[in-house]
Amino acid sequence: ESLAVRGSYTGLSGNLVVDDLRAELGEQGRFVLPASDGHAIPLKSVQARGRYLAHEKSLDVRALEADLQGPTVNLSAIIDSDVGSLTGNVKGSLSNVPIDEVGHYWPKAWGTDAHQWITANLSDGTLRRVNAGVSFKTTEDGSFELVTLDGDMDLDGVTVDYLAPMPKVRNVAGAITFDRKRLKIEVSGGRGGGLKVPKGHVIFTGLDAYDQYAEVALTIEGPVRNAIELIEHEPL
């Protein structure tokens, strides 16, 4: 709907500096993420500053703030080009994302295994904050490789399906830390199977392998009958 850019271009060096870029895309705005198999995220508006150094073939996004039709994102990135390939490092944070809409903002290609588990096993509630760091590279044939991924999330009012068909733990507050191989959920509240779950953790390892492993340690409070039914539940 509108675009404003302020900056400078130096012809001899080919360097471009953007002091301020503002774009309004409106309620139907979308942005297709690179190397994401066409994944389009909602994008209402964006403000950014950075520079492109022609000789080094390097793009430095020093700061970017965006309204993703409700949730907000802040990030920085450095992307370098060399003979048809790209390498990049991206760091950022995302705020106030409904759990059931995480898949709209996190493409599968950017952390396939962690993405698959979180979108399949978390529901309801809100991700109050997500911090993440990603490094990636592309090759001359256009293939995309995620080199590193790590981050953490704050949860509120979330349902966790930690080990189907065990009873889900509902109304969870807590935190998640994750990388390409491991995902840890620290629970600081919730209920499941007629029991209170005041604290505990669920750790998944082997996210990058064929088989995954779960370590579940939950403190439970409630009637003895409910506790016995829980520990007799499949697949225990």
PDB file of C-alpha atoms in Angstrom:
ATOM      1  CA  GLU A   1       0.000   0.000   0.000  1.00  0.00           C
ATOM      2  CA  SER A   2       2.902   2.349   0.675  1.00  0.00           C
ATOM      3  CA  LEU A   3       6.702   2.336   0.600  1.00  0.00           C
ATOM      4  CA  ALA A   4       9.248   4.875   1.843  1.00  0.00           C
ATOM      5  CA  VAL A   5      13.031   4.483   1.704  1.00  0.00           C
ATOM      6  CA  ARG A   6      15.808   6.804   2.847  1.00  0.00           C
ATOM      7  CA  GLY A   7      19.449   5.980   2.247  1.00  0.00           C
ATOM      8  CA  SER A   8      22.446   6.422  -0.024  1.00  0.00           C
ATOM      9  CA  TYR A   9      24.200   4.694  -2.922  1.00  0.00           C
ATOM     10  CA  THR A  10      27.902   5.047  -3.754  1.00  0.00           C
ATOM     11  CA  GLY A  11      28.516   4.409  -7.425  1.00  0.00           C
ATOM     12  CA  LEU A  12      32.265   3.739  -7.309  1.00  0.00           C
ATOM     13  CA  SER A  13      31.987   1.038  -4.652  1.00  0.00           C
ATOM     14  CA  GLY A  14      28.469  -0.125  -5.451  1.00  0.00           C
ATOM     15  CA  ASN A  15      27.567   0.041  -1.761  1.00  0.00           C
ATOM     16  CA  LEU A  16      23.971   0.701  -0.781  1.00  0.00           C
ATOM     17  CA  VAL A  17      23.008   1.971   2.687  1.00  0.00           C
ATOM     18  CA  VAL A  18      19.379   1.994   3.808  1.00  0.00           C
ATOM     19  CA  ASP A  19      18.926   4.279   6.804  1.00  0.00           C
ATOM     20  CA  ASP A  20      15.188   3.682   6.996  1.00  0.00           C
ATOM     21  CA  LEU A  21      12.770   1.512   5.022  1.00  0.00           C
ATOM     22  CA  ARG A  22       9.053   1.461   5.800  1.00  0.00           C
ATOM     23  CA  ALA A  23       6.486  -0.621   3.960  1.00  0.00           C
ATOM     24  CA  GLU A  24       2.749  -1.065   4.564  1.00  0.00           C
ATOM     25  CA  LEU A  25       1.235  -4.172   2.968  1.00  0.00           C
ATOM     26  CA  GLY A  26      -2.246  -4.037   4.485  1.00  0.00           C
ATOM     27  CA  GLU A  27      -4.450  -6.717   6.019  1.00  0.00           C
ATOM     28  CA  GLN A  28      -3.840  -9.187   3.154  1.00  0.00           C
ATOM     29  CA  GLY A  29      -0.058  -8.732   3.055  1.00  0.00           C
ATOM     30  CA  ARG A  30       2.149 -11.812   2.681  1.00  0.00           C
ATOM     31  CA  PHE A  31       5.882 -12.455   2.321  1.00  0.00           C
ATOM     32  CA  VAL A  32       7.427 -15.588   0.833  1.00  0.00           C
ATOM     33  CA  LEU A  33      10.435 -16.682   2.882  1.00  0.00           C
ATOM     34  CA  PRO A  34      13.525 -17.651   0.857  1.00  0.00           C
ATOM     35  CA  ALA A  35      14.406 -21.356   0.659  1.00  0.00           C
ATOM     36  CA  SER A  36      11.133 -22.345   2.338  1.00  0.00           C
ATOM     37  CA  ASP A  37       9.301 -24.171  -0.473  1.00  0.00           C
ATOM     38  CA  GLY A  38       7.068 -21.176  -1.073  1.00  0.00           C
ATOM     39  CA  HIS A  39       6.020 -20.683   2.565  1.00  0.00           C
ATOM     40  CA  ALA A  40       4.243 -17.308   2.838  1.00  0.00           C
ATOM     41  CA  ILE A  41       3.916 -15.640   6.241  1.00  0.00           C
ATOM     42  CA  PRO A  42       1.361 -12.932   7.067  1.00  0.00           C
ATOM     43  CA  LEU A  43       3.020  -9.506   6.907  1.00  0.00           C
ATOM     44  CA  LYS A  44       1.160  -6.254   7.602  1.00  0.00           C
ATOM     45  CA  SER A  45       4.062  -3.821   7.874  1.00  0.00           C
ATOM     46  CA  VAL A  46       7.846  -3.741   8.120  1.00  0.00           C
ATOM     47  CA  GLN A  47      10.536  -1.257   9.120  1.00  0.00           C
ATOM     48  CA  ALA A  48      14.225  -2.002   8.499  1.00  0.00           C
ATOM     49  CA  ARG A  49      17.716  -0.593   8.139  1.00  0.00           C
ATOM     50  CA  GLY A  50      20.910  -2.112   6.812  1.00  0.00           C
ATOM     51  CA  ARG A  51      23.438  -2.094   4.009  1.00  0.00           C
ATOM     52  CA  TYR A  52      24.679  -4.051   1.002  1.00  0.00           C
ATOM     53  CA  LEU A  53      28.428  -4.144   0.331  1.00  0.00           C
ATOM     54  CA  ALA A  54      28.916  -4.897  -3.353  1.00  0.00           C
ATOM     55  CA  HIS A  55      32.603  -5.857  -3.246  1.00  0.00           C
ATOM     56  CA  GLU A  56      32.086  -8.323  -0.389  1.00  0.00           C
ATOM     57  CA  LYS A  57      28.676  -9.385  -1.761  1.00  0.00           C
ATOM     58  CA  SER A  58      27.350  -9.103   1.761  1.00  0.00           C
ATOM     59  CA  LEU A  59      23.901  -8.031   2.988  1.00  0.00           C
ATOM     60  CA  ASP A  60      23.772  -6.764   6.572  1.00  0.00           C
ATOM     61  CA  VAL A  61      20.254  -6.331   7.945  1.00  0.00           C
ATOM     62  CA  ARG A  62      21.077  -4.445  11.108  1.00  0.00           C
ATOM     63  CA  ALA A  63      17.516  -4.240  12.406  1.00  0.00           C
ATOM     64  CA  LEU A  64      14.108  -5.291  11.157  1.00  0.00           C
ATOM     65  CA  GLU A  65      10.766  -4.907  12.905  1.00  0.00           C
ATOM     66  CA  ALA A  66       7.587  -6.368  11.435  1.00  0.00           C
ATOM     67  CA  ASP A  67       3.899  -6.706  12.246  1.00  0.00           C
ATOM     68  CA  LEU A  68       2.849 -10.223  11.202  1.00  0.00           C
ATOM     69  CA  GLN A  69      -0.870  -9.473  11.296  1.00  0.00           C
ATOM     70  CA  GLY A  70      -0.810  -9.523  15.119  1.00  0.00           C
ATOM     71  CA  PRO A  71       2.418 -11.179  16.306  1.00  0.00           C
ATOM     72  CA  THR A  72       5.540  -9.032  16.054  1.00  0.00           C
ATOM     73  CA  VAL A  73       9.088  -9.946  15.054  1.00  0.00           C
ATOM     74  CA  ASN A  74      12.479  -8.299  15.540  1.00  0.00           C
ATOM     75  CA  LEU A  75      15.557  -9.678  13.810  1.00  0.00           C
ATOM     76  CA  SER A  76      19.003  -9.065  12.397  1.00  0.00           C
ATOM     77  CA  ALA A  77      20.800 -10.995   9.680  1.00  0.00           C
ATOM     78  CA  ILE A  78      24.046 -11.228   7.725  1.00  0.00           C
ATOM     79  CA  ILE A  79      23.902 -12.966   4.345  1.00  0.00           C
ATOM     80  CA  ASP A  80      26.985 -13.499   2.176  1.00  0.00           C
ATOM     81  CA  SER A  81      27.138 -14.608  -1.457  1.00  0.00           C
ATOM     82  CA  ASP A  82      29.947 -16.560  -3.113  1.00  0.00           C
ATOM     83  CA  VAL A  83      29.805 -18.023  -6.650  1.00  0.00           C
ATOM     84  CA  GLY A  84      26.119 -18.871  -6.686  1.00  0.00           C
ATOM     85  CA  SER A  85      25.860 -19.978  -3.060  1.00  0.00           C
ATOM     86  CA  LEU A  86      24.619 -18.153   0.018  1.00  0.00           C
ATOM     87  CA  THR A  87      25.495 -18.405   3.684  1.00  0.00           C
ATOM     88  CA  GLY A  88      23.468 -16.661   6.332  1.00  0.00           C
ATOM     89  CA  ASN A  89      23.081 -16.076  10.046  1.00  0.00           C
ATOM     90  CA  VAL A  90      19.767 -14.843  11.416  1.00  0.00           C
ATOM     91  CA  LYS A  91      18.891 -13.941  15.009  1.00  0.00           C
ATOM     92  CA  GLY A  92      15.524 -12.738  16.142  1.00  0.00           C
ATOM     93  CA  SER A  93      12.542 -12.823  18.440  1.00  0.00           C
ATOM     94  CA  LEU A  94       8.843 -13.360  17.886  1.00  0.00           C
ATOM     95  CA  SER A  95       6.128 -12.289  20.331  1.00  0.00           C
ATOM     96  CA  ASN A  96       2.509 -13.201  21.078  1.00  0.00           C
ATOM     97  CA  VAL A  97       1.898 -16.101  18.696  1.00  0.00           C
ATOM     98  CA  PRO A  98      -1.190 -18.301  19.230  1.00  0.00           C
ATOM     99  CA  ILE A  99       0.109 -21.883  19.531  1.00  0.00           C
ATOM    100  CA  ASP A 100      -2.321 -23.163  16.911  1.00  0.00           C
ATOM    101  CA  GLU A 101      -0.902 -20.660  14.389  1.00  0.00           C
ATOM    102  CA  VAL A 102       2.820 -21.428  14.886  1.00  0.00           C
ATOM    103  CA  GLY A 103       2.930 -23.235  11.538  1.00  0.00           C
ATOM    104  CA  HIS A 104       1.897 -20.018   9.774  1.00  0.00           C
ATOM    105  CA  TYR A 105       5.074 -18.293  10.915  1.00  0.00           C
ATOM    106  CA  TRP A 106       7.614 -21.162  11.091  1.00  0.00           C
ATOM    107  CA  PRO A 107       8.273 -22.917   7.744  1.00  0.00           C
ATOM    108  CA  LYS A 108       9.107 -26.625   7.762  1.00  0.00           C
ATOM    109  CA  ALA A 109      12.424 -26.111   5.972  1.00  0.00           C
ATOM    110  CA  TRP A 110      13.723 -23.945   8.832  1.00  0.00           C
ATOM    111  CA  GLY A 111      14.101 -26.654  11.477  1.00  0.00           C
ATOM    112  CA  THR A 112      12.105 -29.592  10.163  1.00  0.00           C
ATOM    113  CA  ASP A 113      12.191 -31.965  13.152  1.00  0.00           C
ATOM    114  CA  ALA A 114      11.634 -29.445  15.934  1.00  0.00           C
ATOM    115  CA  HIS A 115       8.961 -27.791  13.768  1.00  0.00           C
ATOM    116  CA  GLN A 116       7.181 -31.093  13.224  1.00  0.00           C
ATOM    117  CA  TRP A 117       7.056 -31.977  16.929  1.00  0.00           C
ATOM    118  CA  ILE A 118       5.946 -28.552  18.149  1.00  0.00           C
ATOM    119  CA  THR A 119       3.192 -28.083  15.553  1.00  0.00           C
ATOM    120  CA  ALA A 120       1.897 -31.640  16.078  1.00  0.00           C
ATOM    121  CA  ASN A 121       2.002 -31.852  19.884  1.00  0.00           C
ATOM    122  CA  LEU A 122       1.366 -28.343  21.236  1.00  0.00           C
ATOM    123  CA  SER A 123      -2.056 -26.711  21.041  1.00  0.00           C
ATOM    124  CA  ASP A 124      -4.150 -23.974  22.641  1.00  0.00           C
ATOM    125  CA  GLY A 125      -2.560 -21.110  24.573  1.00  0.00           C
ATOM    126  CA  THR A 126       0.093 -18.657  23.463  1.00  0.00           C
ATOM    127  CA  LEU A 127       3.797 -18.422  22.784  1.00  0.00           C
ATOM    128  CA  ARG A 128       4.520 -15.202  24.623  1.00  0.00           C
ATOM    129  CA  ARG A 129       8.063 -14.998  23.314  1.00  0.00           C
ATOM    130  CA  VAL A 130      10.301 -16.971  20.969  1.00  0.00           C
ATOM    131  CA  ASN A 131      14.035 -16.325  20.610  1.00  0.00           C
ATOM    132  CA  ALA A 132      15.887 -18.166  17.869  1.00  0.00           C
ATOM    133  CA  GLY A 133      19.169 -18.250  16.003  1.00  0.00           C
ATOM    134  CA  VAL A 134      19.588 -19.878  12.596  1.00  0.00           C
ATOM    135  CA  SER A 135      22.521 -20.390  10.260  1.00  0.00           C
ATOM    136  CA  PHE A 136      22.021 -21.786   6.765  1.00  0.00           C
ATOM    137  CA  LYS A 137      23.609 -22.201   3.383  1.00  0.00           C
ATOM    138  CA  THR A 138      22.482 -22.774  -0.189  1.00  0.00           C
ATOM    139  CA  THR A 139      24.353 -24.369  -3.062  1.00  0.00           C
ATOM    140  CA  GLU A 140      24.588 -23.646  -6.773  1.00  0.00           C
ATOM    141  CA  ASP A 141      21.792 -26.121  -7.512  1.00  0.00           C
ATOM    142  CA  GLY A 142      19.479 -24.152  -5.221  1.00  0.00           C
ATOM    143  CA  SER A 143      19.305 -26.688  -2.391  1.00  0.00           C
ATOM    144  CA  PHE A 144      18.921 -25.367   1.153  1.00  0.00           C
ATOM    145  CA  GLU A 145      20.709 -26.688   4.230  1.00  0.00           C
ATOM    146  CA  LEU A 146      19.983 -25.672   7.807  1.00  0.00           C
ATOM    147  CA  VAL A 147      23.387 -25.683   9.542  1.00  0.00           C
ATOM    148  CA  THR A 148      22.425 -24.713  13.097  1.00  0.00           C
ATOM    149  CA  LEU A 149      19.201 -23.953  14.935  1.00  0.00           C
ATOM    150  CA  ASP A 150      18.681 -23.067  18.591  1.00  0.00           C
ATOM    151  CA  GLY A 151      16.160 -21.126  20.577  1.00  0.00           C
ATOM    152  CA  ASP A 152      13.799 -20.865  23.510  1.00  0.00           C
ATOM    153  CA  MET A 153      10.107 -20.133  24.036  1.00  0.00           C
ATOM    154  CA  ASP A 154       7.829 -18.995  26.874  1.00  0.00           C
ATOM    155  CA  LEU A 155       4.462 -20.786  27.064  1.00  0.00           C
ATOM    156  CA  ASP A 156       1.150 -19.811  28.637  1.00  0.00           C
ATOM    157  CA  GLY A 157      -2.085 -21.837  28.766  1.00  0.00           C
ATOM    158  CA  VAL A 158      -0.713 -24.532  26.431  1.00  0.00           C
ATOM    159  CA  THR A 159      -1.820 -28.173  25.995  1.00  0.00           C
ATOM    160  CA  VAL A 160       1.109 -30.616  25.678  1.00  0.00           C
ATOM    161  CA  ASP A 161       0.598 -34.052  24.104  1.00  0.00           C
ATOM    162  CA  TYR A 162       3.880 -35.325  25.527  1.00  0.00           C
ATOM    163  CA  LEU A 163       3.488 -39.100  24.944  1.00  0.00           C
ATOM    164  CA  ALA A 164       0.374 -40.272  23.081  1.00  0.00           C
ATOM    165  CA  PRO A 165      -1.944 -41.871  24.064  1.00  0.00           C
ATOM    166  CA  MET A 166      -1.153 -40.676  27.617  1.00  0.00           C
ATOM    167  CA  PRO A 167      -3.522 -37.969  28.935  1.00  0.00           C
ATOM    168  CA  LYS A 168      -2.477 -34.554  27.723  1.00  0.00           C
ATOM    169  CA  VAL A 169      -1.208 -31.964  30.192  1.00  0.00           C
ATOM    170  CA  ARG A 170      -3.389 -28.875  29.860  1.00  0.00           C
ATOM    171  CA  ASN A 171      -3.116 -25.220  30.796  1.00  0.00           C
ATOM    172  CA  VAL A 172       0.668 -25.446  30.987  1.00  0.00           C
ATOM    173  CA  ALA A 173       2.884 -22.489  31.739  1.00  0.00           C
ATOM    174  CA  GLY A 174       6.574 -22.979  31.215  1.00  0.00           C
ATOM    175  CA  ALA A 175       9.430 -22.768  28.770  1.00  0.00           C
ATOM    176  CA  ILE A 176      10.904 -24.679  25.842  1.00  0.00           C
ATOM    177  CA  THR A 177      14.538 -24.816  24.752  1.00  0.00           C
ATOM    178  CA  PHE A 178      15.408 -26.507  21.476  1.00  0.00           C
ATOM    179  CA  ASP A 179      17.998 -27.127  18.798  1.00  0.00           C
ATOM    180  CA  ARG A 180      18.198 -29.479  15.836  1.00  0.00           C
ATOM    181  CA  LYS A 181      18.690 -32.556  18.036  1.00  0.00           C
ATOM    182  CA  ARG A 182      16.974 -31.857  21.366  1.00  0.00           C
ATOM    183  CA  LEU A 183      13.808 -30.261  22.709  1.00  0.00           C
ATOM    184  CA  LYS A 184      13.158 -29.669  26.416  1.00  0.00           C
ATOM    185  CA  ILE A 185       9.874 -28.520  27.960  1.00  0.00           C
ATOM    186  CA  GLU A 186      10.040 -27.189  31.505  1.00  0.00           C
ATOM    187  CA  VAL A 187       6.528 -27.355  33.006  1.00  0.00           C
ATOM    188  CA  SER A 188       5.583 -24.944  35.781  1.00  0.00           C
ATOM    189  CA  GLY A 189       1.875 -25.719  35.961  1.00  0.00           C
ATOM    190  CA  GLY A 190      -0.861 -27.755  34.351  1.00  0.00           C
ATOM    191  CA  ARG A 191      -3.414 -30.530  34.777  1.00  0.00           C
ATOM    192  CA  GLY A 192      -3.734 -33.965  33.205  1.00  0.00           C
ATOM    193  CA  GLY A 193      -5.728 -37.147  33.854  1.00  0.00           C
ATOM    194  CA  GLY A 194      -7.524 -35.612  36.839  1.00  0.00           C
ATOM    195  CA  LEU A 195      -4.204 -34.659  38.451  1.00  0.00           C
ATOM    196  CA  LYS A 196      -2.304 -31.447  39.056  1.00  0.00           C
ATOM    197  CA  VAL A 197       1.123 -31.185  37.442  1.00  0.00           C
ATOM    198  CA  PRO A 198       2.852 -28.363  39.370  1.00  0.00           C
ATOM    199  CA  LYS A 199       6.270 -28.943  37.830  1.00  0.00           C
ATOM    200  CA  GLY A 200       8.348 -31.271  35.706  1.00  0.00           C
ATOM    201  CA  HIS A 201      10.087 -31.644  32.393  1.00  0.00           C
ATOM    202  CA  VAL A 202       9.781 -33.502  29.118  1.00  0.00           C
ATOM    203  CA  ILE A 203      13.006 -33.967  27.129  1.00  0.00           C
ATOM    204  CA  PHE A 204      13.068 -35.293  23.569  1.00  0.00           C
ATOM    205  CA  THR A 205      16.349 -36.305  21.969  1.00  0.00           C
ATOM    206  CA  GLY A 206      17.249 -37.704  18.577  1.00  0.00           C
ATOM    207  CA  LEU A 207      15.135 -35.196  16.656  1.00  0.00           C
ATOM    208  CA  ASP A 208      17.618 -35.443  13.797  1.00  0.00           C
ATOM    209  CA  ALA A 209      17.585 -39.266  13.788  1.00  0.00           C
ATOM    210  CA  TYR A 210      15.165 -42.011  12.774  1.00  0.00           C
ATOM    211  CA  ASP A 211      14.260 -42.868  16.391  1.00  0.00           C
ATOM    212  CA  GLN A 212      13.388 -40.292  19.051  1.00  0.00           C
ATOM    213  CA  TYR A 213      13.659 -40.760  22.810  1.00  0.00           C
ATOM    214  CA  ALA A 214      11.603 -39.169  25.579  1.00  0.00           C
ATOM    215  CA  GLU A 215      12.521 -38.548  29.202  1.00  0.00           C
ATOM    216  CA  VAL A 216       9.421 -37.567  31.170  1.00  0.00           C
ATOM    217  CA  ALA A 217       9.641 -36.432  34.804  1.00  0.00           C
ATOM    218  CA  LEU A 218       6.410 -34.895  36.107  1.00  0.00           C
ATOM    219  CA  THR A 219       5.475 -34.156  39.693  1.00  0.00           C
ATOM    220  CA  ILE A 220       1.809 -35.069  40.131  1.00  0.00           C
ATOM    221  CA  GLU A 221      -0.655 -34.296  42.902  1.00  0.00           C
ATOM    222  CA  GLY A 222      -4.142 -35.724  43.392  1.00  0.00           C
ATOM    223  CA  PRO A 223      -6.194 -38.797  44.382  1.00  0.00           C
ATOM    224  CA  VAL A 224      -4.398 -42.162  44.554  1.00  0.00           C
ATOM    225  CA  ARG A 225      -6.886 -43.739  42.140  1.00  0.00           C
ATOM    226  CA  ASN A 226      -6.148 -41.129  39.462  1.00  0.00           C
ATOM    227  CA  ALA A 227      -2.404 -41.565  39.970  1.00  0.00           C
ATOM    228  CA  ILE A 228      -2.639 -45.359  39.590  1.00  0.00           C
ATOM    229  CA  GLU A 229      -4.766 -44.985  36.455  1.00  0.00           C
ATOM    230  CA  LEU A 230      -2.145 -42.642  35.022  1.00  0.00           C
ATOM    231  CA  ILE A 231       0.800 -44.982  35.551  1.00  0.00           C
ATOM    232  CA  GLU A 232      -1.247 -47.940  34.217  1.00  0.00           C
ATOM    233  CA  HIS A 233      -2.140 -46.026  31.072  1.00  0.00           C
ATOM    234  CA  GLU A 234      -0.790 -47.114  27.699  1.00  0.00           C
ATOM    235  CA  PRO A 235       2.035 -47.117  26.649  1.00  0.00           C
ATOM    236  CA  LEU A 236       3.475 -47.410  30.190  1.00  0.00           C
TER     237      LEU A 236
END
